Structure formats: C-alpha cells, structure tokens
XYZ file of C-alpha atoms in Angstrom:
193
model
C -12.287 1.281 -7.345
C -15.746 0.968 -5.174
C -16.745 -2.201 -3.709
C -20.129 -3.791 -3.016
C -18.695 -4.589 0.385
C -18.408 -1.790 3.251
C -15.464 0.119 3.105
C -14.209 1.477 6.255
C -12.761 4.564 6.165
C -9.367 5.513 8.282
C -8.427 9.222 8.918
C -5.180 9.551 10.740
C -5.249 13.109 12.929
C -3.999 16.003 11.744
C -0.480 17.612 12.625
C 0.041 18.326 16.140
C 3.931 19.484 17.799
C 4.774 16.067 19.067
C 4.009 14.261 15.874
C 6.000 16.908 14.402
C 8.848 16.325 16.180
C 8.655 12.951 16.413
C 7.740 12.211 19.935
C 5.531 9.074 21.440
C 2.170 10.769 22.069
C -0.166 8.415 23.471
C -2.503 9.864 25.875
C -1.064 12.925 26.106
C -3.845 15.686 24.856
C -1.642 17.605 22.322
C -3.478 19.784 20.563
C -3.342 20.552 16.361
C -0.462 22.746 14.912
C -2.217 25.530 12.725
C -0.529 23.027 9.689
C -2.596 19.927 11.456
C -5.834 22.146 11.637
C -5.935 23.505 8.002
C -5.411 19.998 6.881
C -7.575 18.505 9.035
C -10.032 21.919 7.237
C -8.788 20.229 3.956
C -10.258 16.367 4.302
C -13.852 18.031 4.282
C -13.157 18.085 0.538
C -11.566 14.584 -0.030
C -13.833 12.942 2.016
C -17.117 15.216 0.710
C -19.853 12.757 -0.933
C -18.385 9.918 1.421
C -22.199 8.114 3.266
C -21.553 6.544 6.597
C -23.482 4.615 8.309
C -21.633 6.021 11.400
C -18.248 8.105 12.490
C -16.244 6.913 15.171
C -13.361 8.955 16.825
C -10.449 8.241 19.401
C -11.358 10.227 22.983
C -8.414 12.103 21.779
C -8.482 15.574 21.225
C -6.657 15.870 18.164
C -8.973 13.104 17.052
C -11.904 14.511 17.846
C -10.779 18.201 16.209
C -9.525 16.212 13.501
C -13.401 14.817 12.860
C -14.994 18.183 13.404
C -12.367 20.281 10.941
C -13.140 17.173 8.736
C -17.124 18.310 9.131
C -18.321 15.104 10.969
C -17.633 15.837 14.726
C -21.202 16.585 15.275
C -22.735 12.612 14.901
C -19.283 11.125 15.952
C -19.431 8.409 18.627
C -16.463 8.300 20.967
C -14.793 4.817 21.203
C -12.534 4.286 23.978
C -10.949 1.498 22.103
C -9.687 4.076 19.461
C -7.051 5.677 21.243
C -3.542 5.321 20.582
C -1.037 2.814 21.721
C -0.614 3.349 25.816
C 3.437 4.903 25.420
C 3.702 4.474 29.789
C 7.083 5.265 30.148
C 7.967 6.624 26.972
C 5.080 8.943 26.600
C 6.495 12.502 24.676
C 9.744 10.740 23.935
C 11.573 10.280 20.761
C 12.951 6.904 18.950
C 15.986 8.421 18.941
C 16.385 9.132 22.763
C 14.364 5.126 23.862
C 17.838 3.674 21.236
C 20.074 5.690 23.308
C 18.948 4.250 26.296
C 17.747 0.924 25.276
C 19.551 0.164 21.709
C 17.805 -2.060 18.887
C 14.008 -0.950 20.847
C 11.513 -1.821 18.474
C 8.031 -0.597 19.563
C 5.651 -3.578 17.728
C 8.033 -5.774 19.247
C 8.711 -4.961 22.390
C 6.008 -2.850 23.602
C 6.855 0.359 26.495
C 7.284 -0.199 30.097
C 4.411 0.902 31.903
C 2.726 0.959 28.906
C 1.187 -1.267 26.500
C 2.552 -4.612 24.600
C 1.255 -5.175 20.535
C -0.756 -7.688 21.686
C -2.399 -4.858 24.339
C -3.658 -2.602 20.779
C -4.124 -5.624 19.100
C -6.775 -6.712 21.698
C -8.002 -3.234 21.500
C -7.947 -3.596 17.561
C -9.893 -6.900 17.552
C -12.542 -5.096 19.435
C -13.062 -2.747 16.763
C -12.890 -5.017 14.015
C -15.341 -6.940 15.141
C -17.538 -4.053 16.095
C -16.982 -3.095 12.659
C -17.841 -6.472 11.149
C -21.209 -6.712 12.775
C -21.917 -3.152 11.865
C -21.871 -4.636 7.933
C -21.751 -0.946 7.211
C -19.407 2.270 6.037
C -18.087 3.485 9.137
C -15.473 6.461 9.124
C -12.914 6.146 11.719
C -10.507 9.290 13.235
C -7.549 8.152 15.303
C -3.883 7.724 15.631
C -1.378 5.687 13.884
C 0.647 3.625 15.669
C -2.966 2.035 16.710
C -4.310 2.277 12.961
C -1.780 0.105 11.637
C -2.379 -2.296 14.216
C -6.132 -2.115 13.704
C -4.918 -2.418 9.627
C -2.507 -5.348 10.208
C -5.386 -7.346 12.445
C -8.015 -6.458 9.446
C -6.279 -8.664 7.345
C -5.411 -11.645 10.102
C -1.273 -10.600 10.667
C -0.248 -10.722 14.176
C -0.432 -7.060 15.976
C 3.143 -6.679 15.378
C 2.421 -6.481 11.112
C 1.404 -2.984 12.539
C 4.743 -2.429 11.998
C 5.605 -2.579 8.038
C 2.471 0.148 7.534
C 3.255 3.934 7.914
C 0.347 6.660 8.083
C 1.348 10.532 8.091
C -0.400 13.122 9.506
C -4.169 14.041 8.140
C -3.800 10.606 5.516
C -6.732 8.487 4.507
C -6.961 4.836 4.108
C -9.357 2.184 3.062
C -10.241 -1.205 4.281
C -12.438 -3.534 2.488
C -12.938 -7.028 0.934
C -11.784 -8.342 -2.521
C -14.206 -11.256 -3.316
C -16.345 -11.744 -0.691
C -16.099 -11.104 3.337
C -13.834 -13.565 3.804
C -10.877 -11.745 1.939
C -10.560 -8.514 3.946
C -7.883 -6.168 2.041
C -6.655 -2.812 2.009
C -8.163 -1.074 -0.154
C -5.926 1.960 -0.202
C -3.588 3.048 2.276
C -2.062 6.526 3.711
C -3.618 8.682 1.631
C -2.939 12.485 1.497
C-alpha cells in the first residue's frame, strides 16, 4: 500500500550483545554483533528506491552504524531526541534480574530510578512528532526500540505507556502514516524484517 501522505520510515538498530542478551541498553555505546552489522548490510536492499526528504539517527552508535550499513549515514542528521529510553539505574541489566529485585516492574509503567519515566520519552517523542509533522515530508528514522514504540504509540495519540503493547526486533522496519487525511495518523506497517 503507498499513501499520498508522508510516510515515515522507522529502522530499529541492528543486533548488538546487550540486545542479544536481553539487557537495558540505554546510553551505553554497545557496538553491532557481526549478526547486527550484516543485517544492518541487508536493509540497503529493503529500503533501496525509498526518497527521503531527510534521515535522522539516534547519537547512538549502533544507530548511527545502523544508518551507514543501511547506505544513508552520509546525509543523516543527528537528533538528540532519538536516543533510547534513559535506563539510570538499570542500565545493562536484564528484566529478569530488575523482577528479582523489584517483582511485577513494568518499564512503561513505572519508569527506572535514576532514569527516565514514559512520560520522560514521551516528551522526547512529542518532540519528534511534531518535528516530523511540520517537516510534511518522508523522513527515515534509525533508533532504538523501547523509544520507537513510544514515538509509535504517541503517533497515533495513546499515552507514552501504549509504547508498551508494540515490540520491534533487531534491524526491523516500520511505517507510520495517515489513512484518510492528516488527521488519522496510523501505522502503516510495523516491525518489519
């Protein structure tokens, strides 16, 4: 399906260790795994043909990699409001571990300490999206995805916390658009691999 309305493009990074294993990597600089690099190699293909009006990346590394493997690191614009979800305290540590410390933990609902809350991203988020919306404009994103599905669940007017009933894996693509007219942003496709 194509749209007469701008798409906007999400590309989740690419494999690294910690994603791997399953630990909170926030603003830790964790590079790609040789798996997260060739299919990071690998969206040059699926997203060949694609015309941007612009390509904005996370200040991450495995963002910005990400976009360059992808073949579009060289006009990306570094957004400080793309990086992912500020972990604080739980930075490089897994669900499992925060439950056996703090039981029934939910991270869109109750946030990290020393880190930041849903509402925190979904500020973050609204930023973007509105960025976005004055843009008017296909714009390819590259970033992480405990903040993509809080930039996905604020696209479509949920509270930051709908971030949580959307999962992205490693190296996915998604799509957010309109239906009708700009007043019915949708997801156009979603986690795409």
């Amino acid at each position: 399906m194509s749209s007469a309305f701008p798409e906007i493009y999400l590309v989740r990074h690419g494999e690294t260790e910690w994603s791997l294993s399953g630990r909170h990597t926030g603003r830790s600089d964790i590079p790609l795994t040789g798996n997260g690099e060739a299919a990071a190699s690998k969206l040059a293909d699926r997203l060949s043909g694609l015309s941007c009006s612009a390509v904005w990346s996370s200040p991450s590394a495995r963002a910005r990699k990400t976009c360059a493997l992808a073949g579009f690191g060289s006009g990306a614009v570094i957004r400080d409001d793309l990086a992912e979800w500020d972990y604080g305290a739980y930075e490089g540590v897994t669900t499992k571990a925060i439950l056996a410390e703090r039981p029934g933990w939910q991270l869109f609902r109750d946030g990290c300490p020393h880190g930041e809350t849903a509402a925190d991203v979904g500020a973050r988020a609204d930023a973007i999206i509105h960025a976005l919306r004055e843009a008017a404009a296909p714009i390819l994103v590259f970033s992480s995805s405990h903040f993509l599905r809080v930039l996905a669940a604020r696209w479509l007017g949920l509270p930051p916390e709908g971030g949580a009933h959307f999962v992205l894996d490693t190296a996915s693509i998604s799509v957010l658009g309109y239906e009708h007219d700009l007043t019915e942003p949708v997801i156009r496709r979603w986690n795409q691999r």
